[in-house]
PDB file of C-alpha atoms in Angstrom:
ATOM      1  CA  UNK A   1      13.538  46.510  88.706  1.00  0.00           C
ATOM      2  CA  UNK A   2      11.133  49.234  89.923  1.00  0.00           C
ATOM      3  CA  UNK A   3      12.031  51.606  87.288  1.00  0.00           C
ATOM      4  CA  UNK A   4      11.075  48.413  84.341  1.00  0.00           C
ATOM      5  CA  UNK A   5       8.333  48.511  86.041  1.00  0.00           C
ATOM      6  CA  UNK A   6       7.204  51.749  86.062  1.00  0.00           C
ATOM      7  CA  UNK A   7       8.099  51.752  82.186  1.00  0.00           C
ATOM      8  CA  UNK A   8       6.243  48.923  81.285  1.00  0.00           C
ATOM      9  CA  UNK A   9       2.792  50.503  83.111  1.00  0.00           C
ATOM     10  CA  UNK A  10       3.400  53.957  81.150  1.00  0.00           C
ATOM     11  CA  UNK A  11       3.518  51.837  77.694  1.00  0.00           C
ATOM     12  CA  UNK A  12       0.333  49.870  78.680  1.00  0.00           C
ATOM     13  CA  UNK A  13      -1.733  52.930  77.951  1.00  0.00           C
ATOM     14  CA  UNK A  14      -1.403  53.075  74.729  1.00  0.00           C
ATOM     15  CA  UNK A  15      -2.070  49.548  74.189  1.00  0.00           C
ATOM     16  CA  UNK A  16      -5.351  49.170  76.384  1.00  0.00           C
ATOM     17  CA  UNK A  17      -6.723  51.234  73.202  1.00  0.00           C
ATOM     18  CA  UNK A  18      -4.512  50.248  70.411  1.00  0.00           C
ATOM     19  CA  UNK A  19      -3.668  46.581  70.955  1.00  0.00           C
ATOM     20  CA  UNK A  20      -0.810  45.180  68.831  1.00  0.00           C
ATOM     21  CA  UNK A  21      -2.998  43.370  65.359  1.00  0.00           C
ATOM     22  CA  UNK A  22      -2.896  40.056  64.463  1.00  0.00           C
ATOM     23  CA  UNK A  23       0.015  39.381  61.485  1.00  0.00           C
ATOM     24  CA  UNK A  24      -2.647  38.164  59.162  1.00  0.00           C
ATOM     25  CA  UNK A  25       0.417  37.328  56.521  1.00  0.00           C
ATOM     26  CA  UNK A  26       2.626  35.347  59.407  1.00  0.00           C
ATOM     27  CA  UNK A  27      -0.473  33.677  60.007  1.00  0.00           C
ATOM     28  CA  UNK A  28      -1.809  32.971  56.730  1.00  0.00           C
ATOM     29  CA  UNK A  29       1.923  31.137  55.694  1.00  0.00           C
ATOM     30  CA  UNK A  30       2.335  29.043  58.477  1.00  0.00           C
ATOM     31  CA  UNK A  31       2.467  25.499  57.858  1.00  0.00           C
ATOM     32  CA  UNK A  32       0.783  22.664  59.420  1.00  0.00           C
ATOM     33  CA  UNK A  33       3.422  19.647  59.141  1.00  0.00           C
ATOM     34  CA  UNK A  34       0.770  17.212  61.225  1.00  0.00           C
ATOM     35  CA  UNK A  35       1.338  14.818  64.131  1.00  0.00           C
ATOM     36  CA  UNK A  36       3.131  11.505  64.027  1.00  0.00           C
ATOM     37  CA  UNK A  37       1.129   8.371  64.485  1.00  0.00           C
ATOM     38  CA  UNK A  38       0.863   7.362  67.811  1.00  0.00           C
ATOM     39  CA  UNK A  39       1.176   3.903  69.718  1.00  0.00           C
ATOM     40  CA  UNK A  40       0.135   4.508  72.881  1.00  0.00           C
ATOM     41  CA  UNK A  41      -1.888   6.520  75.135  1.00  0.00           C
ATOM     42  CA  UNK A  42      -1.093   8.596  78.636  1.00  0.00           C
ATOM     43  CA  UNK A  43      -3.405   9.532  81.439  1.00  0.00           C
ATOM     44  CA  UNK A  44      -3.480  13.118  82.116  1.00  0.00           C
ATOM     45  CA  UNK A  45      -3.938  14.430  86.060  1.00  0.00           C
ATOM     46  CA  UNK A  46      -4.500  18.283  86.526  1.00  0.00           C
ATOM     47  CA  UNK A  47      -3.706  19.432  90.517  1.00  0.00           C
ATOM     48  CA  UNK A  48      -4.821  23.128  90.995  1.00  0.00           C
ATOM     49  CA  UNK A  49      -2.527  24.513  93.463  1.00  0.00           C
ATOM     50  CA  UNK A  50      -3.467  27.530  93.808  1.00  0.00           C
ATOM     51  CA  UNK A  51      -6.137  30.380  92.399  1.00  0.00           C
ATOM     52  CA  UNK A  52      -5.847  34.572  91.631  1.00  0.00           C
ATOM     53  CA  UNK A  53      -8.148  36.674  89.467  1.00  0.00           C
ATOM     54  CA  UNK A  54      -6.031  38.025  86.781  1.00  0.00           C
ATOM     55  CA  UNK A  55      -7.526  41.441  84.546  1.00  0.00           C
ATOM     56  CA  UNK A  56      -8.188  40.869  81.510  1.00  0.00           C
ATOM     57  CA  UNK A  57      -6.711  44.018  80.135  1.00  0.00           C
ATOM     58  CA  UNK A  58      -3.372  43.114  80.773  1.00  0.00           C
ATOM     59  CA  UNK A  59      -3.869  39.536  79.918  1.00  0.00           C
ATOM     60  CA  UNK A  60      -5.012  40.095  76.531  1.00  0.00           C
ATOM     61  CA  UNK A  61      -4.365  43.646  75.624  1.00  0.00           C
ATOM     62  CA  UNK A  62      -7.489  45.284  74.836  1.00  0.00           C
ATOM     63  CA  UNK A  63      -9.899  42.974  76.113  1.00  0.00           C
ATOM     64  CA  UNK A  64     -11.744  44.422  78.579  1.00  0.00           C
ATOM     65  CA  UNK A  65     -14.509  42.362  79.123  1.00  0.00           C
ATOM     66  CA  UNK A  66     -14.939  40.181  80.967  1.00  0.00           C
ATOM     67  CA  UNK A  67     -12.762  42.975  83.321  1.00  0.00           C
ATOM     68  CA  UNK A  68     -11.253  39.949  85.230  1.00  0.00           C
ATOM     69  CA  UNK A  69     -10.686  36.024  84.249  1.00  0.00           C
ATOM     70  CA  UNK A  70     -10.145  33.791  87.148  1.00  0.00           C
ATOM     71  CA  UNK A  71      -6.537  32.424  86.620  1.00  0.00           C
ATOM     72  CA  UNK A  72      -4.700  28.854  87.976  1.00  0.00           C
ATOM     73  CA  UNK A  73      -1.741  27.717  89.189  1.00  0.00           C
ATOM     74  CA  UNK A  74      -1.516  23.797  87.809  1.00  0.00           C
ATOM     75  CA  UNK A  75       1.103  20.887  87.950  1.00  0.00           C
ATOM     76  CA  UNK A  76       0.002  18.310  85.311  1.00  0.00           C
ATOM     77  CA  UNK A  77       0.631  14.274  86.553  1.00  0.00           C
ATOM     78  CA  UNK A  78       1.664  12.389  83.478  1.00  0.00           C
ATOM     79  CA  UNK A  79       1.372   8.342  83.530  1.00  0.00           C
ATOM     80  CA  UNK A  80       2.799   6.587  80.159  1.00  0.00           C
ATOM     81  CA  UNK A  81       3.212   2.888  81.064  1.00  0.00           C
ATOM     82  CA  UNK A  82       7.335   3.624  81.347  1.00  0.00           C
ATOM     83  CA  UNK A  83       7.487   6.450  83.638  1.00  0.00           C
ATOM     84  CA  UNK A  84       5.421   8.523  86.151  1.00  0.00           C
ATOM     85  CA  UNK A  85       6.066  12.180  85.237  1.00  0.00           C
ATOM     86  CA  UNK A  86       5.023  16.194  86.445  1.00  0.00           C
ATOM     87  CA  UNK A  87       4.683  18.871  83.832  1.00  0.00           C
ATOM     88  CA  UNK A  88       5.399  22.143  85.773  1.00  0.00           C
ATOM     89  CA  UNK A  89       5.842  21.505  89.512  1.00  0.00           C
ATOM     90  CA  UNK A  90       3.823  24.209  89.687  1.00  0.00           C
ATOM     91  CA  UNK A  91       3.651  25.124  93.910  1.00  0.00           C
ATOM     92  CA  UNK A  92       5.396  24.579  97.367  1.00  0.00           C
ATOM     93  CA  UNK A  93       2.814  24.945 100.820  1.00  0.00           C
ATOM     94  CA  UNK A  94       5.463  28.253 101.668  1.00  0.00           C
ATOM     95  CA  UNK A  95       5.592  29.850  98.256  1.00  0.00           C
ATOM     96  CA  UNK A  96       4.713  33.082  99.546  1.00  0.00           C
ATOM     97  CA  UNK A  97       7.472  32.893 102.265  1.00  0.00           C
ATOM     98  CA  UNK A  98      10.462  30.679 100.336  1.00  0.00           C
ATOM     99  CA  UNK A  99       9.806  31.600  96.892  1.00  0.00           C
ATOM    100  CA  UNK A 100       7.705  34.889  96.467  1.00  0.00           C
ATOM    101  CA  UNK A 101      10.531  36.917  98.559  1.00  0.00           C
ATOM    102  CA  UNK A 102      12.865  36.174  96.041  1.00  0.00           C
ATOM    103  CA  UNK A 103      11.047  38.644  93.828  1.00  0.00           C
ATOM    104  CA  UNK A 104      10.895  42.239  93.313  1.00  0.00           C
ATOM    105  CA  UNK A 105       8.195  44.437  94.257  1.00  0.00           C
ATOM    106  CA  UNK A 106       5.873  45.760  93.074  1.00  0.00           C
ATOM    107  CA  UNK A 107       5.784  42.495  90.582  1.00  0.00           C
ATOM    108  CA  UNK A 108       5.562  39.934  93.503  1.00  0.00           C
ATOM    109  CA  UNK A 109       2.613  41.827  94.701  1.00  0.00           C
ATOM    110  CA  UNK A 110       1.122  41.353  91.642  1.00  0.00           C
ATOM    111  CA  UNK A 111       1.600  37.887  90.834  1.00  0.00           C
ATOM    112  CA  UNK A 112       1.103  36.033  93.923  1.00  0.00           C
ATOM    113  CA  UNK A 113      -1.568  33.427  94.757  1.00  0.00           C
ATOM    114  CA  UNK A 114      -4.579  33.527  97.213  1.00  0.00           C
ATOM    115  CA  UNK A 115      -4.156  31.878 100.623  1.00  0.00           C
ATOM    116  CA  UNK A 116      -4.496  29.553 100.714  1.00  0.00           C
ATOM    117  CA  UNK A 117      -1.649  27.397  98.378  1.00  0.00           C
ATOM    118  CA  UNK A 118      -1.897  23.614  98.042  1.00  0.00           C
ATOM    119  CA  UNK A 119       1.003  22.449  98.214  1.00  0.00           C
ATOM    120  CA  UNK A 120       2.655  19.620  95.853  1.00  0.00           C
ATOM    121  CA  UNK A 121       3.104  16.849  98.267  1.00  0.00           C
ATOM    122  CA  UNK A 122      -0.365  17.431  99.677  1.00  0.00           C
ATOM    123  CA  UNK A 123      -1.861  17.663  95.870  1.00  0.00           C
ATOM    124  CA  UNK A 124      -0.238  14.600  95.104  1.00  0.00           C
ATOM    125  CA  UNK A 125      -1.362  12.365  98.378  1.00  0.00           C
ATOM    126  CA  UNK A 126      -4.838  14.096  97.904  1.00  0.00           C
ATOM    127  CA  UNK A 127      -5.410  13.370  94.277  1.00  0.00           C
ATOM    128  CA  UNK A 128      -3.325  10.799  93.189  1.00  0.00           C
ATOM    129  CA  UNK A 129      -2.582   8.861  96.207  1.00  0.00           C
ATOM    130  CA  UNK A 130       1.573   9.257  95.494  1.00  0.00           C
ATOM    131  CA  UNK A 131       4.580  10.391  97.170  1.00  0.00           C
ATOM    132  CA  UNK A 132       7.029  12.687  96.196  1.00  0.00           C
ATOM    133  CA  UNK A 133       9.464   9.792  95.649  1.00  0.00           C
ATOM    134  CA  UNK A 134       7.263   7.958  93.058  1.00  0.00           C
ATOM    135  CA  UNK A 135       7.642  10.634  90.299  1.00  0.00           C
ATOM    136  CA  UNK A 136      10.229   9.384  87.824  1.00  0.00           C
ATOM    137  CA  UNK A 137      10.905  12.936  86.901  1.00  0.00           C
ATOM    138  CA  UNK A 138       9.819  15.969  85.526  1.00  0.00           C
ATOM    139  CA  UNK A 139       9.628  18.633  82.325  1.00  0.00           C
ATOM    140  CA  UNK A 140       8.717  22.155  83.185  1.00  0.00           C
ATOM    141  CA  UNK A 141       7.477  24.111  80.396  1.00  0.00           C
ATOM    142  CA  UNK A 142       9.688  27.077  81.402  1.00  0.00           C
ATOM    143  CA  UNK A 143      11.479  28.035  84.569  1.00  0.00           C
ATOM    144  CA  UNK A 144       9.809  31.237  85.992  1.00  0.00           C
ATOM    145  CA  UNK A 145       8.988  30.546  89.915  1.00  0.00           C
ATOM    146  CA  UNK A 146       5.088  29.259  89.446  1.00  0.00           C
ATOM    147  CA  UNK A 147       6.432  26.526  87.687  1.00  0.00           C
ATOM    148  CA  UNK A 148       9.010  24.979  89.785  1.00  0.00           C
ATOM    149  CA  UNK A 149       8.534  26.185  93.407  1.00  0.00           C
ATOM    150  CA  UNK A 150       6.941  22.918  94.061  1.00  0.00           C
ATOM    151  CA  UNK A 151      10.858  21.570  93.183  1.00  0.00           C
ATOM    152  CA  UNK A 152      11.106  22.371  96.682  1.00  0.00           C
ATOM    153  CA  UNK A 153       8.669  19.525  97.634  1.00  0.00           C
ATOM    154  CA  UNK A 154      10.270  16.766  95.335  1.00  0.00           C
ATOM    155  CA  UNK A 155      13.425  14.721  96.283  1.00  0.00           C
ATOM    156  CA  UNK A 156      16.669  16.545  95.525  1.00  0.00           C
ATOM    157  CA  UNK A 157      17.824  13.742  93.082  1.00  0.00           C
ATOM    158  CA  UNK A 158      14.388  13.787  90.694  1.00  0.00           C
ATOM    159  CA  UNK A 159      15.664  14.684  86.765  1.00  0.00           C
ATOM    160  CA  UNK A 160      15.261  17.713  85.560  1.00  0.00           C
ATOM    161  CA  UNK A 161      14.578  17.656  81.758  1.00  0.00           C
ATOM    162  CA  UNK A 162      15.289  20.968  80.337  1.00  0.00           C
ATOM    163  CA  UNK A 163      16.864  22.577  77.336  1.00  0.00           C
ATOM    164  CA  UNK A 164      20.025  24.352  78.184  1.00  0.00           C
ATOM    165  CA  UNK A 165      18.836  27.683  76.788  1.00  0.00           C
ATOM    166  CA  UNK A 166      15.995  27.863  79.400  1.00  0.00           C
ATOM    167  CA  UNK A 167      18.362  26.310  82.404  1.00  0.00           C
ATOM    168  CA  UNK A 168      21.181  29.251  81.116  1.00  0.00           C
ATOM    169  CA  UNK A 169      18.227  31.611  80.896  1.00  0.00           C
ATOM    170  CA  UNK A 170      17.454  31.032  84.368  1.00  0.00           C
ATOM    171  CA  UNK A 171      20.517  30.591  86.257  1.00  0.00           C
ATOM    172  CA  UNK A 172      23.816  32.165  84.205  1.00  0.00           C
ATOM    173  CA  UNK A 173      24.666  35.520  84.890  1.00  0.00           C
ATOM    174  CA  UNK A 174      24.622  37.712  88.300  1.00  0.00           C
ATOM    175  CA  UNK A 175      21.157  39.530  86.674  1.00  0.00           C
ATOM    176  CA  UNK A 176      18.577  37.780  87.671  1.00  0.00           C
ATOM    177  CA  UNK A 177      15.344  38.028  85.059  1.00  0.00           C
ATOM    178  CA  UNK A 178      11.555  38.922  85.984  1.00  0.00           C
ATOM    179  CA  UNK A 179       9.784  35.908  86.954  1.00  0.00           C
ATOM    180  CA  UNK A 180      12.360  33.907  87.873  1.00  0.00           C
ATOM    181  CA  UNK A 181      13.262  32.640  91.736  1.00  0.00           C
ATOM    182  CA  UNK A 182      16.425  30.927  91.732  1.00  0.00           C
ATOM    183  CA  UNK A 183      15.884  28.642  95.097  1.00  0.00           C
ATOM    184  CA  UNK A 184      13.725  26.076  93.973  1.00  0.00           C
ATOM    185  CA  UNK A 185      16.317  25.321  91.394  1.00  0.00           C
ATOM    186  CA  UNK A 186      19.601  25.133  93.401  1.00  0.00           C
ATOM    187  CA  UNK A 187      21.646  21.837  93.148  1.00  0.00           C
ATOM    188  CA  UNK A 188      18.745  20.285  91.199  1.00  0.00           C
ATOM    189  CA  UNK A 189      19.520  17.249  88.590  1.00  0.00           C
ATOM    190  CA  UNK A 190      19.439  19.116  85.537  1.00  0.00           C
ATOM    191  CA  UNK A 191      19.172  16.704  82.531  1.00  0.00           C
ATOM    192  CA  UNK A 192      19.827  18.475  79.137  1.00  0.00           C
ATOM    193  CA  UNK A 193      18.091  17.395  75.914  1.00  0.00           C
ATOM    194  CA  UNK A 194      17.332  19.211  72.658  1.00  0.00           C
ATOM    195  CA  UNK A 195      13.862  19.894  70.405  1.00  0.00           C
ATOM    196  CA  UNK A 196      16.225  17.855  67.630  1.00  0.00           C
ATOM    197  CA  UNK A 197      12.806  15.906  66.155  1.00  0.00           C
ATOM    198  CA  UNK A 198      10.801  17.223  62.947  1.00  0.00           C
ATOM    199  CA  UNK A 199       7.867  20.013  62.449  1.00  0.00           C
ATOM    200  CA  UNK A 200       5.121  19.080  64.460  1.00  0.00           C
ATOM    201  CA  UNK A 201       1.379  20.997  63.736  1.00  0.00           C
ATOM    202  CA  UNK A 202       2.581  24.269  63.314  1.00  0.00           C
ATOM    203  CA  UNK A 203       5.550  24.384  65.622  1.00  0.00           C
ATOM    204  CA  UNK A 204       9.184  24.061  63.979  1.00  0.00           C
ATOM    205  CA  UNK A 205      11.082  21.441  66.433  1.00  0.00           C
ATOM    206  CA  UNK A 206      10.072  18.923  68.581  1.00  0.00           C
ATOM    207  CA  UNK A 207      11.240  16.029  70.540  1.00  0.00           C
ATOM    208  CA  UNK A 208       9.367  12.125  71.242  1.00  0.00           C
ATOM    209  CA  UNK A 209      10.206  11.705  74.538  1.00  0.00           C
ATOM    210  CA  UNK A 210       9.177   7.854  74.757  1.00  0.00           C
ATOM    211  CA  UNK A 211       9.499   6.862  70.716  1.00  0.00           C
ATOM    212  CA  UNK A 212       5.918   6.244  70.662  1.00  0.00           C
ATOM    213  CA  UNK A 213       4.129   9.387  69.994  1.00  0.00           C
ATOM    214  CA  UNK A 214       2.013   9.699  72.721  1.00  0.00           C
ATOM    215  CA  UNK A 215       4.596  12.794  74.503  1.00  0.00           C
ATOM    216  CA  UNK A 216       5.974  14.892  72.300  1.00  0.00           C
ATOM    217  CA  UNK A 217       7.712  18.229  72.956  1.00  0.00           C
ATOM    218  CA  UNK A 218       7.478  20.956  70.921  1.00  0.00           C
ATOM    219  CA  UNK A 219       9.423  24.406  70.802  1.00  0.00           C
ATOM    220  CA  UNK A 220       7.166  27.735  72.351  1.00  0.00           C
ATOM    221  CA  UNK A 221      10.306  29.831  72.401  1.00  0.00           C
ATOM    222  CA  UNK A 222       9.589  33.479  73.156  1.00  0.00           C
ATOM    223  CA  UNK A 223       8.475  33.370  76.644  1.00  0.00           C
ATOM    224  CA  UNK A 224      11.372  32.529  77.981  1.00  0.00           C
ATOM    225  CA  UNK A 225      14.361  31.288  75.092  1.00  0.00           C
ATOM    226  CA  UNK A 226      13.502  27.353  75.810  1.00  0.00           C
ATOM    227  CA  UNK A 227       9.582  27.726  76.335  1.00  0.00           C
ATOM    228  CA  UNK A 228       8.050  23.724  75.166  1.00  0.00           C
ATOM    229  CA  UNK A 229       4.466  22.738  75.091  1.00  0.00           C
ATOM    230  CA  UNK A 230       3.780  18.939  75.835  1.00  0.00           C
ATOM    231  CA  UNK A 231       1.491  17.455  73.179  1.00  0.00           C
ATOM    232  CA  UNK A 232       0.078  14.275  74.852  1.00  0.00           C
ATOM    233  CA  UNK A 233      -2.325  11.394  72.975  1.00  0.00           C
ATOM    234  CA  UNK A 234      -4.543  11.124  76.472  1.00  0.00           C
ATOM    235  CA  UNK A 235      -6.948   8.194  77.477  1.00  0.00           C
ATOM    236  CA  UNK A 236     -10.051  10.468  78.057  1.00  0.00           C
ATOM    237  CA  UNK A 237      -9.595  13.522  75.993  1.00  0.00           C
ATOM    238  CA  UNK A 238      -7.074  12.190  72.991  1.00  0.00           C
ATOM    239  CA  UNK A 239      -4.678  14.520  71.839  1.00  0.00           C
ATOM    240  CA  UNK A 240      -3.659  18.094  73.886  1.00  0.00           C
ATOM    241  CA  UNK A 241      -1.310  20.483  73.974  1.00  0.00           C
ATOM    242  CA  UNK A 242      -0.391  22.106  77.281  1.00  0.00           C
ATOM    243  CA  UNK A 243       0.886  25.369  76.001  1.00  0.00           C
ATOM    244  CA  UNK A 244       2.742  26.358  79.499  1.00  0.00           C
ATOM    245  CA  UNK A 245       2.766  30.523  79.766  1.00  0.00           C
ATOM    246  CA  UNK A 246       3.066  31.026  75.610  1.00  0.00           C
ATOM    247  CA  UNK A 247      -0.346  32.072  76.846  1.00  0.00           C
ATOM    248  CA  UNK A 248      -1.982  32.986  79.980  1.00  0.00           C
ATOM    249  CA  UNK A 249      -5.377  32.520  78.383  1.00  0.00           C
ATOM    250  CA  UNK A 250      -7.247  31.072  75.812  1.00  0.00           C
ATOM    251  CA  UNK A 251      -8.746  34.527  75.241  1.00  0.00           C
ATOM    252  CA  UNK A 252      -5.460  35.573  73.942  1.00  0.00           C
ATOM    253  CA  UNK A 253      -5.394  32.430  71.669  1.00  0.00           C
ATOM    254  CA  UNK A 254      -9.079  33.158  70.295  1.00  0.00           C
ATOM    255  CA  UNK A 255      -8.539  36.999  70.156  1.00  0.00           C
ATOM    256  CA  UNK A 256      -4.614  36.670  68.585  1.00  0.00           C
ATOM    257  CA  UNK A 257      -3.732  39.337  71.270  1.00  0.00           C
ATOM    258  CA  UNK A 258      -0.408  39.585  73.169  1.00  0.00           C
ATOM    259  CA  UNK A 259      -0.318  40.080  77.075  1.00  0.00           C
ATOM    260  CA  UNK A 260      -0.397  43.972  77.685  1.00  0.00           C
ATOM    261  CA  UNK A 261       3.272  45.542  77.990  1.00  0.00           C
ATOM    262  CA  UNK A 262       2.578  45.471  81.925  1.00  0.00           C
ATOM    263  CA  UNK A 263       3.055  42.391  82.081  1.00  0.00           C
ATOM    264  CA  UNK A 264       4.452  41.468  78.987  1.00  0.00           C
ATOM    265  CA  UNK A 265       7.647  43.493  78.512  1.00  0.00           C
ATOM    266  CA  UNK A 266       9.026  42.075  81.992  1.00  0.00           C
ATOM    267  CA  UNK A 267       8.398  38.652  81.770  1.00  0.00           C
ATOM    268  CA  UNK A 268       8.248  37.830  78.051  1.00  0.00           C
ATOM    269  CA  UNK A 269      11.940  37.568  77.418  1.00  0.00           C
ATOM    270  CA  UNK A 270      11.439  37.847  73.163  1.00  0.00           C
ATOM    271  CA  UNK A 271       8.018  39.929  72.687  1.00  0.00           C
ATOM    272  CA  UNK A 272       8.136  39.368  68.978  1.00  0.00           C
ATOM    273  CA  UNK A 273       8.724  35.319  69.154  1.00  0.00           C
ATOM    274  CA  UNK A 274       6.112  35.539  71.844  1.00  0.00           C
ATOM    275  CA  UNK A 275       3.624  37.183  69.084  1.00  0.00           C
ATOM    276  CA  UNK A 276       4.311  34.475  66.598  1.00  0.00           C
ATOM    277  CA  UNK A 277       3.770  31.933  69.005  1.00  0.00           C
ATOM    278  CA  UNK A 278       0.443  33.052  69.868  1.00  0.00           C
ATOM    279  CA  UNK A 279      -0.178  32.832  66.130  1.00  0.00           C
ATOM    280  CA  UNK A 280       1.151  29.184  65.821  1.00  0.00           C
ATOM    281  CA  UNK A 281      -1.145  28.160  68.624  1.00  0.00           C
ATOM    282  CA  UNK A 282      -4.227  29.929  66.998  1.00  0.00           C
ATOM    283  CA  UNK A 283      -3.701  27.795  63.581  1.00  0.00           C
ATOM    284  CA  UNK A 284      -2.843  24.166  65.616  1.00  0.00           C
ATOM    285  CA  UNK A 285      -6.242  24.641  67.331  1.00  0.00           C
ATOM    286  CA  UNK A 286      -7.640  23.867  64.367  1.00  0.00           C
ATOM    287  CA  UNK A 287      -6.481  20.141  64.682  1.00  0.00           C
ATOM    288  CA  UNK A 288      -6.028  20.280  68.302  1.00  0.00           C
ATOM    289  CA  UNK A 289      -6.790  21.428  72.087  1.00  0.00           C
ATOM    290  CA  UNK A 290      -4.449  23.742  73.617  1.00  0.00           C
ATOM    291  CA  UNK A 291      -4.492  24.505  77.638  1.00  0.00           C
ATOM    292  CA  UNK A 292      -2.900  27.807  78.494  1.00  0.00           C
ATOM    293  CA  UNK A 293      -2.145  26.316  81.900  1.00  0.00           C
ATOM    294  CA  UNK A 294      -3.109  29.051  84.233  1.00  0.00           C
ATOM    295  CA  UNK A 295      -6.569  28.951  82.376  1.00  0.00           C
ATOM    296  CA  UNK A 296      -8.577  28.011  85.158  1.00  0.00           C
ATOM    297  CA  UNK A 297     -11.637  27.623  83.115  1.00  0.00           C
ATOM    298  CA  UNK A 298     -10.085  25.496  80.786  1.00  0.00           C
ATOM    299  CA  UNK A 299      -7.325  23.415  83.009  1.00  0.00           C
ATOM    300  CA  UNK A 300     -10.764  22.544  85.384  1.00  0.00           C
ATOM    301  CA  UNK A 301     -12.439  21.168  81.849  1.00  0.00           C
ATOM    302  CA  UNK A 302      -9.514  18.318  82.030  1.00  0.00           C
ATOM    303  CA  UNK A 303     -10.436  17.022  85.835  1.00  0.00           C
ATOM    304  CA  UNK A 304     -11.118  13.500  85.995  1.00  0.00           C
TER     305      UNK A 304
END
């Protein structure tokens, strides 16, 4: 772990200087295949968790100013009138003691929250007046640890939804990738489904989770092998995509840059899918918002 590590910080140099270019061609042929209508609406409840200032070199490779961008840790409450549901648990009150020790140095040092850490019960008491027990279930965008330590704060028996690339990703085999802390996940209700819908924007699969068009899922592999965004028709805002860690920030979206190979080469598990993500993203903001969720400056625009 140490010595990937070490690796990835010699090959950020280079890239500080020479960041990777935008594939004008890639870019320039994708195809926008649109949004299906939509018959109803869902309200959309940001909790920030927990804060860190992130550099902006490493971020966005090549960027280097601002020097730092100040960086979130979010779970997203979801109400459609069938089902109360959390898009990335995000944290757990302990993180830095039950979930943070699960990772290697010197990458835990690097990525771990400010004290102090909100944690998911207390968000959801605080902010939405709920318990635990009232969320129906829940659809991380990815499994790396600041998206499902607050798992540990939810009732064992709460659903899962996850493709089984991203639950394999995560838990097969005795290796256990960067950015992911096994714990939170243990004997959780995994339910399976599959991005087996049509194009949606500029994204090749998706999935209607409710038939009406108002939460659709659509495919941000790179990150991790099952990476989804959530595209949601809101009540305040209309239509967003919640882009989960296919960016960190919207500066990478607006700039077509790729996170720096320290951090990139650890945690993105396909660098090149991650690239044409970022690229896919750039083009749907043309017809619609995205939120890099650990954008603190944009997650805080979507507080109600």
């Amino acid at each position: 772990m140490i010595g990937a590590f070490i690796r990835a910080g010699i090959a950020t140099a280079p890239h500080l200087i020479h960041p990777r270019a935008a594939d004008q061609v890639f870019l320039t042929n994708l195809e926008d295949a649109g949004m299906a209508p939509t018959r109803s609406t869902v309200r959309l409840m940001p909790l920030i968790q927990a804060q860190q200032n992130g550099p902006t070199a490493l971020i966005a490779e090549g960027i280097r100013h601002p020097k730092q961008v100040r960086m979130s840790m979010t779970t997203f409450v979801v109400e459609h009138r069938e089902a109360r549901f959390l898009i990335d648990p995000s944290m757990c009150a302990d993180v830095h003691d039950s979930v943070l020790t699960e990772l290697a140095q010197p990458y835990r040092m690097t990525v771990a929250p400010e004290r102090p850490v909100i944690g998911l019960a207390q968000s959801l008491e605080d902010e939405c007046g709920l318990a635990p027990e009232r969320i129906d279930f829940v659809i991380p965008t990815h499994l790396h640890w600041d998206h499902i330590a607050g798992l540990y704060e939810l009732p064992q028996q709460t659903p899962v939804l996850v493709q089984e690339a991203e639950r394999a990703f995560a838990l097969a085999g005795k290796q256990v990738p960067y950015g992911v802390a096994r714990g939170p996940l243990r004997n959780r209700k995994f339910e399976p489904y599959e991005l087996d819908g049509p194009p949606c924007l500029t994204f090749a699969r998706s999935r209607d989770v409710f038939g009406d068009g108002s939460v659709i899922v659509v495919d941000l592999q790179g990150h991790t092998p099952g990476s989804v965004g959530l595209l949601l028709n809101t009540e305040d805002h209309g239509r967003v995509l919640i882009a989960g860690d296919a960016v960190w920030h919207s500066i990478q979206i607006d700039e077509l840059r790729q996170k720096a190979p320290l951090l990139g080469d650890l945690v993105d598990a396909d660098r090149e899918e991650t690239f044409k993500t970022i690229h896919r993203l750039s083009a749907a903001t043309s017809t619609v918002p995205v939120i890099p969720v650990h954008d603190h400056g944009v997650v805080s625009h979507y507080l109600t």
